[in-house]
Coordinates of C-alpha atoms (C1' of nucleotides) in Angstrom, one line a residue:
Chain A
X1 CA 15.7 5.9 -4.5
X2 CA 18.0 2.6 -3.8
X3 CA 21.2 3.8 -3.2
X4 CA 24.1 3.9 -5.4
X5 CA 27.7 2.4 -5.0
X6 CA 30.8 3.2 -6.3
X7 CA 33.2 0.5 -6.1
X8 CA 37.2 1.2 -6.9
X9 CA 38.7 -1.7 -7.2
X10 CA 41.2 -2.7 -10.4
X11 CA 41.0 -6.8 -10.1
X12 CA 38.0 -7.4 -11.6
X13 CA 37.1 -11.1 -9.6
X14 CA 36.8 -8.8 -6.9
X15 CA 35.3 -5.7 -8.7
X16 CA 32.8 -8.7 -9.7
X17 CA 32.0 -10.3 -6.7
X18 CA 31.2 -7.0 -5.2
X19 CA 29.1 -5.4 -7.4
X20 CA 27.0 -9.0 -8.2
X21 CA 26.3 -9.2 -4.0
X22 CA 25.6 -5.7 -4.1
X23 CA 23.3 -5.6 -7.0
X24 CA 21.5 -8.5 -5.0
X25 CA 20.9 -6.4 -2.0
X26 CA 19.0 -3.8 -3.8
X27 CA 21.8 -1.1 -4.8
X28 CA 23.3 0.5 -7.9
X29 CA 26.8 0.0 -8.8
X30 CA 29.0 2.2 -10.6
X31 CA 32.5 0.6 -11.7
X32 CA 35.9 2.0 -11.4
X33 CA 39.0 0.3 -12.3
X34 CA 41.4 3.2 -11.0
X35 CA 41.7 6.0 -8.5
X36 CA 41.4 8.7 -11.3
X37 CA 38.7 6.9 -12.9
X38 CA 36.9 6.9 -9.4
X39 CA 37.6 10.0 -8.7
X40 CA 36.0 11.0 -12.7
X41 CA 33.0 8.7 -11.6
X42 CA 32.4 10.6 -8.6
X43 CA 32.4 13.4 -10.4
X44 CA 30.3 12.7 -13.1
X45 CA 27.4 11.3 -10.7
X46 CA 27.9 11.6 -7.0
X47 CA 27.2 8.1 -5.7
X48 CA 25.9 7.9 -1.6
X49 CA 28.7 5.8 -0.9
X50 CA 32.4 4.0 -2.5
X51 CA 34.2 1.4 -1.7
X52 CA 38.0 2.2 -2.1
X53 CA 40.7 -0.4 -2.3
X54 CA 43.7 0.6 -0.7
X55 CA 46.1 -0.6 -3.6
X56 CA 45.5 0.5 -6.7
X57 CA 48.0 1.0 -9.8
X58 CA 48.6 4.9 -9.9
X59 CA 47.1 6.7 -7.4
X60 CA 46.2 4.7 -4.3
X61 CA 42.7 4.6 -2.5
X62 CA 44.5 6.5 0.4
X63 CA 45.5 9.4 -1.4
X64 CA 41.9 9.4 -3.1
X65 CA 40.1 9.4 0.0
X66 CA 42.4 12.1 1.4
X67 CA 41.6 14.4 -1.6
X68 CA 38.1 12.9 -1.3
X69 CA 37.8 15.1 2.3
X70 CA 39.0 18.5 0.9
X71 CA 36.3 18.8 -1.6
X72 CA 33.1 20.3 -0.1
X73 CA 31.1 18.3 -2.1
X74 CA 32.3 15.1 -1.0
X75 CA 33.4 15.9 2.5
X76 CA 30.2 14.0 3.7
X77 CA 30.7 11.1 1.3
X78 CA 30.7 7.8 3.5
X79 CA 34.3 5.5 2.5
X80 CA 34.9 2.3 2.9
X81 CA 38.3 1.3 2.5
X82 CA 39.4 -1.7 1.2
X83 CA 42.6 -3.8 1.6
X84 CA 44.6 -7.1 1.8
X85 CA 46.8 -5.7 4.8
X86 CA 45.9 -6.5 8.6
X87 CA 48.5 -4.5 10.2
X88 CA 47.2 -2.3 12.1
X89 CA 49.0 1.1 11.4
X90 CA 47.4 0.4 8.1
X91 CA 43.9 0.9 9.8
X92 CA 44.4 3.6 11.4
X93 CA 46.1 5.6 8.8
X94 CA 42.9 4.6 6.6
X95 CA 40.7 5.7 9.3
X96 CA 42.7 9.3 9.2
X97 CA 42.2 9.5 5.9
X98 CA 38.5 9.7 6.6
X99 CA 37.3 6.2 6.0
X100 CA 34.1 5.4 7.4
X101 CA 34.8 1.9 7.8
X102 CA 37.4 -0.9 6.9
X103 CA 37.1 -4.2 5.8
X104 CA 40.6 -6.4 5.1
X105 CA 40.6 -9.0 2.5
X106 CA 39.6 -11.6 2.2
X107 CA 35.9 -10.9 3.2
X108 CA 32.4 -12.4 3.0
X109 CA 30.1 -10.9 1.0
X110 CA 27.7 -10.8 3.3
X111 CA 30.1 -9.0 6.1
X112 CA 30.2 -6.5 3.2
X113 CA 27.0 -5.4 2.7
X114 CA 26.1 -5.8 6.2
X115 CA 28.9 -2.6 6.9
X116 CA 27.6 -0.9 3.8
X117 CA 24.4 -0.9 5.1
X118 CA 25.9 0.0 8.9
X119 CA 27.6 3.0 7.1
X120 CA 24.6 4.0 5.6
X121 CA 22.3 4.0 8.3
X122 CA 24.8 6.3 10.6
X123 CA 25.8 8.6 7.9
X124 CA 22.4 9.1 5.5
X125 CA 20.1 7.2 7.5
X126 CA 17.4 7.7 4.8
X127 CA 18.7 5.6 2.9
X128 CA 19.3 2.7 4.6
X129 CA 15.4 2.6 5.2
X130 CA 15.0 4.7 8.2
X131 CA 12.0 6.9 8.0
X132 CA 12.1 10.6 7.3
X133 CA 10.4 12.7 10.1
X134 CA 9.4 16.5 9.0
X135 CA 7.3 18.5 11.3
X136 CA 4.9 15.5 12.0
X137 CA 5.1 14.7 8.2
X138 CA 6.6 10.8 8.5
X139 CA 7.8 9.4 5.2
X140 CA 8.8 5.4 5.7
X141 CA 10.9 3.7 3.0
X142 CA 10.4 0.7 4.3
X143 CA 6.8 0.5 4.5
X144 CA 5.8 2.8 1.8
X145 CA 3.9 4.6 3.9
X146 CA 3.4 8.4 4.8
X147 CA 1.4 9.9 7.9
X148 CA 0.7 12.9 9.1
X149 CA 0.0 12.9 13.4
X150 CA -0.8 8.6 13.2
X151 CA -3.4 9.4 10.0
X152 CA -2.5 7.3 6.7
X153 CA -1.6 9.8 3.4
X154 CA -2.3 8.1 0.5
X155 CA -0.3 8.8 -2.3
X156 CA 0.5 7.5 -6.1
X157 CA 3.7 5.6 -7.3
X158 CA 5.2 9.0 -8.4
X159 CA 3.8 10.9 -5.6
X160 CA 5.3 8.8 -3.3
X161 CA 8.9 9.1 -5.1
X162 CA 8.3 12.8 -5.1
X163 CA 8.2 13.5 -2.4
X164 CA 10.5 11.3 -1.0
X165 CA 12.9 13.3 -3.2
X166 CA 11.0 16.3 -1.2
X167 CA 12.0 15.7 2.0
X168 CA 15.5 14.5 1.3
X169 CA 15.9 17.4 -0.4
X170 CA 14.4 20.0 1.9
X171 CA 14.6 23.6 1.3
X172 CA 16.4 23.7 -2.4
X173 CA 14.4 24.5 -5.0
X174 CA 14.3 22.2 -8.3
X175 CA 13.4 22.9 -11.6
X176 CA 10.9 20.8 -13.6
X177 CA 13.8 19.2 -15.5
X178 CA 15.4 18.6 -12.5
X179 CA 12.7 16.9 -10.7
X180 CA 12.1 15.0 -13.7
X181 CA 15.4 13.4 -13.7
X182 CA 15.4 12.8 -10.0
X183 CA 12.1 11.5 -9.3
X184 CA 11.3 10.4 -13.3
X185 CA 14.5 8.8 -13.8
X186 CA 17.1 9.9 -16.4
X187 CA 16.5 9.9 -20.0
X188 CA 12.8 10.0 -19.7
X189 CA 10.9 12.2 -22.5
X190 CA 8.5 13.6 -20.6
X191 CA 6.6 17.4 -20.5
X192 CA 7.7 19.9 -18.3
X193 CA 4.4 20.6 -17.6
X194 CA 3.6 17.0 -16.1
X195 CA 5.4 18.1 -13.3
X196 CA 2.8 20.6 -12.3
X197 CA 0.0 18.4 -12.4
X198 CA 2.2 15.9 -9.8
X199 CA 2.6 18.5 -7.4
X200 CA -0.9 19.7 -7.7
X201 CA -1.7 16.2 -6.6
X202 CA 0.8 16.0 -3.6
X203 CA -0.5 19.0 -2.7
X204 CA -4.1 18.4 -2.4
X205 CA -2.8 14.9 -0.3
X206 CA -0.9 16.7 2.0
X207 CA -4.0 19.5 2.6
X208 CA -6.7 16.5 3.1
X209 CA -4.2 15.4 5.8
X210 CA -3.5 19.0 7.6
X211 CA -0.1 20.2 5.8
X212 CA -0.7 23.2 3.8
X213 CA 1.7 25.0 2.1
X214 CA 4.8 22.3 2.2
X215 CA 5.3 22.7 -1.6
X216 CA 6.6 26.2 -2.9
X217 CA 6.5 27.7 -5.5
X218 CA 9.2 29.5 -7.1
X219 CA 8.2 31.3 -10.1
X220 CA 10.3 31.3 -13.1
X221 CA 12.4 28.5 -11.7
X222 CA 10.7 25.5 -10.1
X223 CA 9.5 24.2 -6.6
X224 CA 10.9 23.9 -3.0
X225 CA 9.9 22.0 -0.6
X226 CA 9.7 23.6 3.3
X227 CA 11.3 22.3 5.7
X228 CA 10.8 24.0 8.7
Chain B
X1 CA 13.3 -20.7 9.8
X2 CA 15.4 -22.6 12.5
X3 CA 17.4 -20.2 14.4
X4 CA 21.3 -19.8 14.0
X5 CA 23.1 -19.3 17.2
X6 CA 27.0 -17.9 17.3
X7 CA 29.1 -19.5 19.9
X8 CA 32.3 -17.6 21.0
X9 CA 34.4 -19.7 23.0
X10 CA 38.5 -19.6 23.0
X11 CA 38.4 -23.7 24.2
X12 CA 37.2 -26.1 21.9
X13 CA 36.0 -28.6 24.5
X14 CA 33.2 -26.9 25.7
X15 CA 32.9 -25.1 22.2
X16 CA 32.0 -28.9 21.3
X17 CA 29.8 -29.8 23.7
X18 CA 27.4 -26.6 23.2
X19 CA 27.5 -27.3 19.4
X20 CA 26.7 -30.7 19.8
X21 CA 23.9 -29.9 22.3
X22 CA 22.5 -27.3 20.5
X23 CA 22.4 -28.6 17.2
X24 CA 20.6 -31.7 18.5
X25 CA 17.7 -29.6 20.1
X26 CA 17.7 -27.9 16.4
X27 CA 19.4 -25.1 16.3
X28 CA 22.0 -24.0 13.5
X29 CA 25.6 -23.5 14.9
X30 CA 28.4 -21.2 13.7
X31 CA 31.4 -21.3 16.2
X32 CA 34.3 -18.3 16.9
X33 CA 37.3 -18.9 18.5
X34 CA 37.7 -15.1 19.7
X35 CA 36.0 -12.2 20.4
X36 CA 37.3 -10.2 16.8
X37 CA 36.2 -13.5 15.3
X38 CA 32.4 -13.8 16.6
X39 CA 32.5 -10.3 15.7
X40 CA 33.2 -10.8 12.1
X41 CA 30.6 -13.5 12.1
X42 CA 27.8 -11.5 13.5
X43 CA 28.2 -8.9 10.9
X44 CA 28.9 -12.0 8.2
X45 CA 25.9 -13.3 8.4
X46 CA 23.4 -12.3 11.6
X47 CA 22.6 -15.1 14.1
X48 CA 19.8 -15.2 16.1
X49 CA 21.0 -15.3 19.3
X50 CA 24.9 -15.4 20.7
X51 CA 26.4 -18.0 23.6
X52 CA 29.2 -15.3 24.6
X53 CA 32.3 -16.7 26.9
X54 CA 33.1 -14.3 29.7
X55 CA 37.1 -15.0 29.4
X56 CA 38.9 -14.6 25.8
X57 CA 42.0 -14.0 24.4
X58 CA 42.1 -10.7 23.4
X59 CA 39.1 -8.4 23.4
X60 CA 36.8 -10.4 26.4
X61 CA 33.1 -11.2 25.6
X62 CA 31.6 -8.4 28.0
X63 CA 33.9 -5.5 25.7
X64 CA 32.1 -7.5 22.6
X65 CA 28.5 -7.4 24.8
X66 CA 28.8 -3.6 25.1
X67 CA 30.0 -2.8 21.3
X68 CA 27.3 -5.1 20.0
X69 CA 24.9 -2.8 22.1
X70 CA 25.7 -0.3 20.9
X71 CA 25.4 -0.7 17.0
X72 CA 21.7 -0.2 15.9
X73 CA 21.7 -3.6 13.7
X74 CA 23.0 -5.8 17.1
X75 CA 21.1 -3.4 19.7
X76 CA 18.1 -6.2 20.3
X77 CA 20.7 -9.2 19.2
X78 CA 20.0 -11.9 23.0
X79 CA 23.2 -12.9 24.3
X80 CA 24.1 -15.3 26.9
X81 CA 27.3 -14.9 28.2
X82 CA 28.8 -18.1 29.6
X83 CA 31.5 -17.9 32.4
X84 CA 33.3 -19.9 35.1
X85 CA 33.2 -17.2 37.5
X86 CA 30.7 -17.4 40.1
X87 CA 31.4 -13.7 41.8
X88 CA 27.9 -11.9 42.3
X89 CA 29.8 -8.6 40.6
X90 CA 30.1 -10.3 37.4
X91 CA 26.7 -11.0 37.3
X92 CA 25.6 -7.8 37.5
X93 CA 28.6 -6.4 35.1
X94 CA 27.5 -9.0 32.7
X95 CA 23.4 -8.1 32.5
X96 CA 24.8 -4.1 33.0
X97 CA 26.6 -5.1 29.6
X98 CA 23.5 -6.3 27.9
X99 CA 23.4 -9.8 28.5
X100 CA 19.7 -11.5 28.7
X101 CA 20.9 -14.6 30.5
X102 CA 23.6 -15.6 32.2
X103 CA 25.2 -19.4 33.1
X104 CA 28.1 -20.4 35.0
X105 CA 30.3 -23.3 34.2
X106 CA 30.0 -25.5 34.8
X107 CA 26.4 -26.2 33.6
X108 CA 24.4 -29.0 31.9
X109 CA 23.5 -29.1 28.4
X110 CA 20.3 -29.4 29.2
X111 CA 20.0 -26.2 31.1
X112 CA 21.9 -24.3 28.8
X113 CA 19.2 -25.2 25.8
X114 CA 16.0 -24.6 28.3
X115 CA 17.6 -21.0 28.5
X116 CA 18.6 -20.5 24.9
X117 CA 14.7 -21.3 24.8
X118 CA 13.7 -18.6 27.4
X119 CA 15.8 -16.2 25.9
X120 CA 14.6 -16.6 22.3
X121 CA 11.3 -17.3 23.5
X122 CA 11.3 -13.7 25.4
X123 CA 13.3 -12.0 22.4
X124 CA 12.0 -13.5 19.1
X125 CA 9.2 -15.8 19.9
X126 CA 8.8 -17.0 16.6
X127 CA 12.6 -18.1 16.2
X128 CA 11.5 -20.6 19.8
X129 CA 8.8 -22.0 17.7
X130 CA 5.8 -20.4 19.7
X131 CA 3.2 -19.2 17.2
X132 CA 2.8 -15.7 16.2
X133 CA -0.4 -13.7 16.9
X134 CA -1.6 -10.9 15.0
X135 CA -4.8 -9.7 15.4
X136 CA -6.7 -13.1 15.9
X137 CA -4.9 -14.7 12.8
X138 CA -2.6 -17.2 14.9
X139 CA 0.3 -18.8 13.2
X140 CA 2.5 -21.9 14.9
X141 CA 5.5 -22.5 13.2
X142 CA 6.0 -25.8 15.3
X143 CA 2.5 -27.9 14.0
X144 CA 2.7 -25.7 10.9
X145 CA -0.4 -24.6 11.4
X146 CA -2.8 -21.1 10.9
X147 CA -5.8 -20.5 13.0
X148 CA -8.4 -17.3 12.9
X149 CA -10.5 -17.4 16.2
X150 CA -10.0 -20.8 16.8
X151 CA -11.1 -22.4 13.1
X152 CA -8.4 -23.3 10.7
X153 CA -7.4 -21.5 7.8
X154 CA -6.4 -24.6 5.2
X155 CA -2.9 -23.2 3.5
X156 CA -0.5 -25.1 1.0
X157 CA 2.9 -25.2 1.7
X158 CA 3.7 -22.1 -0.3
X159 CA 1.0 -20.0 1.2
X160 CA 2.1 -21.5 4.4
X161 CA 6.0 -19.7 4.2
X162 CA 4.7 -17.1 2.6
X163 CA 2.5 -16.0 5.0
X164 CA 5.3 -16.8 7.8
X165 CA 7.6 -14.5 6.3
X166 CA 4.5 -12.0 6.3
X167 CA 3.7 -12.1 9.9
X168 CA 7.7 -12.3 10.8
X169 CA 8.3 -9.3 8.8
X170 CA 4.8 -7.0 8.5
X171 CA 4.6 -3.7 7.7
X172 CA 7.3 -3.9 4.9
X173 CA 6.8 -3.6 1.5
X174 CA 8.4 -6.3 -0.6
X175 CA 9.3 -6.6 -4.6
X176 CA 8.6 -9.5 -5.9
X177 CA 12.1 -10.4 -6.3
X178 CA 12.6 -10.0 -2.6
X179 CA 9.7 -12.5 -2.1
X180 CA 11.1 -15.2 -4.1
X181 CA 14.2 -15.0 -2.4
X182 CA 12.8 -14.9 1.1
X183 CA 10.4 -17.7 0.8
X184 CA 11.2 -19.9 -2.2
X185 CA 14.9 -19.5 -2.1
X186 CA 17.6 -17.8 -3.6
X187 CA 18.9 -18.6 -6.9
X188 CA 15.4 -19.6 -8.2
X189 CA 14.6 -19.2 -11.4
X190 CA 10.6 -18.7 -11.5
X191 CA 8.4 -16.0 -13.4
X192 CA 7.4 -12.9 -10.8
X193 CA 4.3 -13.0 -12.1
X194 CA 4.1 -16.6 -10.2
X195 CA 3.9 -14.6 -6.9
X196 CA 0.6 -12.9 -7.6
X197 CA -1.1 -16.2 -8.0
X198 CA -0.1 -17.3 -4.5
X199 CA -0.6 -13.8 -2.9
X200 CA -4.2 -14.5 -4.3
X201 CA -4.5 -17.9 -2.9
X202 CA -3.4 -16.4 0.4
X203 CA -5.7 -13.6 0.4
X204 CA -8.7 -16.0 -0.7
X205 CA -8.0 -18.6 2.2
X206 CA -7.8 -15.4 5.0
X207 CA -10.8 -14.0 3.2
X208 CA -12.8 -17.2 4.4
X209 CA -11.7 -16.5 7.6
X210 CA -12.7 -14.0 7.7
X211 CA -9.2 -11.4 7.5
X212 CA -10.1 -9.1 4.8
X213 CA -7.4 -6.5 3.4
X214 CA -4.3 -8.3 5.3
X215 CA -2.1 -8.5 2.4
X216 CA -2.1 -4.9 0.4
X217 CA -1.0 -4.2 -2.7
X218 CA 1.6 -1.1 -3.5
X219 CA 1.6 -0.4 -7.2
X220 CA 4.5 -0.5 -9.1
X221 CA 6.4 -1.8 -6.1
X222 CA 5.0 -5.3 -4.3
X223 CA 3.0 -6.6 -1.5
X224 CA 3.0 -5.3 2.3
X225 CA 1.3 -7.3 5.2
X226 CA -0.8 -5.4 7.4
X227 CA 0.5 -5.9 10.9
X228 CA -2.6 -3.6 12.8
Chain C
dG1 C1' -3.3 49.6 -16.9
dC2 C1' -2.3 46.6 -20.4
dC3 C1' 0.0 42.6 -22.2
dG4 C1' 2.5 38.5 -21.9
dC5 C1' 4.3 34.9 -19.5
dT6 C1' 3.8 31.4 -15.9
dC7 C1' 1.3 28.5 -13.2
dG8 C1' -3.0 26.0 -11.3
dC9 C1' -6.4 23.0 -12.4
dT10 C1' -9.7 19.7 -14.8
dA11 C1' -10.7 16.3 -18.0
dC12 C1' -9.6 12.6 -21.0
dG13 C1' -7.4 8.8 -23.3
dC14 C1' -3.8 5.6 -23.0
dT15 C1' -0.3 2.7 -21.0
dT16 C1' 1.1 -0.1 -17.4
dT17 C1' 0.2 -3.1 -13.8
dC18 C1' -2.6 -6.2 -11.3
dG19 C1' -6.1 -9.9 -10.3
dT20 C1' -8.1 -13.9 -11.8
dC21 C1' -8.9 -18.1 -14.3
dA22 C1' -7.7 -22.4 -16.4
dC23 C1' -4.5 -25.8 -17.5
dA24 C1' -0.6 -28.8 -17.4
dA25 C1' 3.4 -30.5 -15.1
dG26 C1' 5.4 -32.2 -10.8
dC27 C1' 5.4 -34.2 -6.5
dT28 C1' 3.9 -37.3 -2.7
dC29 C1' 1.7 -40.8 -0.6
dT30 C1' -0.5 -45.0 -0.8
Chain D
dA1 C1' 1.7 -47.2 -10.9
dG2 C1' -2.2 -44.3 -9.9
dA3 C1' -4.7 -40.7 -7.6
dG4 C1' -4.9 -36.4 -5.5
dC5 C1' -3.0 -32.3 -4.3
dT6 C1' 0.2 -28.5 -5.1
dT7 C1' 2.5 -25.5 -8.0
dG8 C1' 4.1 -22.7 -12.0
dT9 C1' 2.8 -20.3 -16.1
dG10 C1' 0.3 -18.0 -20.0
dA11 C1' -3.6 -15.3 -21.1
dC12 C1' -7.1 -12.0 -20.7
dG13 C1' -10.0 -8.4 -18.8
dA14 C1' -10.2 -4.7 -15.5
dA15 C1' -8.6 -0.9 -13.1
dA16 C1' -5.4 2.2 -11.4
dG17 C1' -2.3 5.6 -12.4
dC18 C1' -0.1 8.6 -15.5
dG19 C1' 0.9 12.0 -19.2
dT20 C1' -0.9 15.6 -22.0
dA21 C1' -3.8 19.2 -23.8
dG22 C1' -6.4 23.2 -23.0
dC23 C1' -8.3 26.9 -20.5
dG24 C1' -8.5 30.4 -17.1
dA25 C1' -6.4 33.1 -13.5
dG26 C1' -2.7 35.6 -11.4
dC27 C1' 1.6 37.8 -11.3
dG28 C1' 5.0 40.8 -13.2
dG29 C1' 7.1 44.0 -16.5
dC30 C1' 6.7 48.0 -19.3

DNA sequence: GCCGCTCGCTACGCTTTCGTCACAAGCTCT
DNA sequence: AGAGCTTGTGACGAAAGCGTAGCGAGCGGC
């Protein structure tokens, strides 16, 4: 549920000081020392935002950004570029390169996650904190609380992060392994089966409160969650 | 708890003489020579409220007025723009841009503080010092003390900031981690567990007077104040 | 129409997490 | 220096939430 961050950076003071500040405000940081390396990460698991230095040895953060916009996958991935420069062509050509935002060295940790969080909010606003509104269904982050029409849902820890994943997720359906990962966590041993019982339970919450029939199910495959 | 406010001012005169001013009537200062400048500031490290000067090299304060308006995280950010004008247009392009008070040079210190005042005190009446009010359980920040219907609820100095940083920030759910930072300061090294025993002595002083269920407990995440 | 697979549902035991108490160390004020 | 209050911590019991097994029903394929 807290974000994730990729940072590309190949110093590692700065690589450091990043990811500690970071860490601090409540998200998870993936390491890269290299463009390729980044560009392996992002691969491997798609983080919800990176943090690209402009100079890097090899490949540069420009060129990785640039190939970073022709993939579908991470056409929607929110960039912020980093670099030493302050001329300005520099900017813009970031910019064109489909940064999200820029931030010259040096620069205060706090100015950085202060933008990270700006970038957030206007590109995946749900995960900055910003409540999730579906049909009347409101989901809030922030406050840990779901209501349907002003009423009060109440809901378990792994209800809650279940359906979170739900309505971030709305209209795919997910198998029971891939729900467990998601909502569970990775490397959990954990039945199948559980996951039935979970969403028996979300259902019967969101019935008491008026929503029938959000959860689907897809038989022989998994679950989907309807969105409209 | 006392309020920082940003002053953008190109001449350091006058840049002076608010600083002194304002940090004798309490106030934190951070000074900016230029708009670009108070702009990196703001997003280094939010103030509380902003002293913006009408005339600066570069980007002028009512261009910074308007962008800070426009980002979500600066939207309810009071400014007071500052100016040697005295044309009636510029008033009303100055509030047009955002601006919640206005003050023409040249002005006393003493006026200038009674409106940083009014402004905060409209704003963020906490940050003036004017006690908070929620649902009969009455805070004052200024003679540090709590009040429910007009008796007084006896707090240590703990439950005292805790419950401050409750009432300032309600409806949020907070780890405990985030707790210790927020009220007993970052890089403090003290058990988690620690924070139950005060969120018990809390909840036992508003009990006996008579607030039941104001502090709530989310499982597996941390402690939410109820805010209605 | 029968058989097998999949899913919904209930009940139960266990693990995790939380609330509470008691105590000792620290701080402040006199 | 001493008294009194405040605070941090470990321990323990209670309760909430969770995972799993088992059974029955429904759907789909042959």
């Amino acid at each position: 549920m807290n974000p994730t961050i990729l940072i590309v950076e190949d110093e590692p003071a700065i690589q450091e000081l990043l990811a500690v500040n970071l860490k601090h405000a409540g998200f998870l940081v993936v390491k890269a020392g290299s463009a390729e390396a980044g560009d392996s990460a992002i691969r491997a698991a798609l983080p919800d935002l990176v943090i690209l230095d402009w100079m890097l040895p090899g490949q540069s953060g420009v060129a990785l950004a640039k190939k970073l916009r022709q993939d579908e996958r991470t056409r929607e991935l929110p960039i912020i570029m980093l670099t030493a420069r302050v001329h300005e062509e520099d900017k813009v050509q970031g910019l064109e390169a489909g940064a999200d935002d820029y931030v010259t060295k040096p620069f205060s940790p706090k100015e950085l996650v202060a933008r990270v969080r700006a970038v957030l909010r206007r590109r995946a606003p749900h995960l900055a904190g910003e409540s999730v509104d579906i049909q009347g269904l409101v989901l809030n982050p922030g406050t840990h609380r779901v209501t349907a029409g002003g009423q009060t849902v109440e809901l378990g820890p792994t209800e809650f992060r279940l359906l979170f994943f739900f309505m971030t997720h709305p209209e795919r359906v997910y198998t029971r392994a891939q729900l467990l990962d998601e909502v569970w966590g990775d490397h959990v041993f954990i039945e199948e089966r559980t996951v039935d019982v979970h969403i028996r339970r979300l259902r019967a919450a969101l019935e008491a409160s008026g929503h029938q029939d959000r959860v689907e199910t897809v038989r022989g495959t998994g679950y989907r969650f309807r969105g409209h």
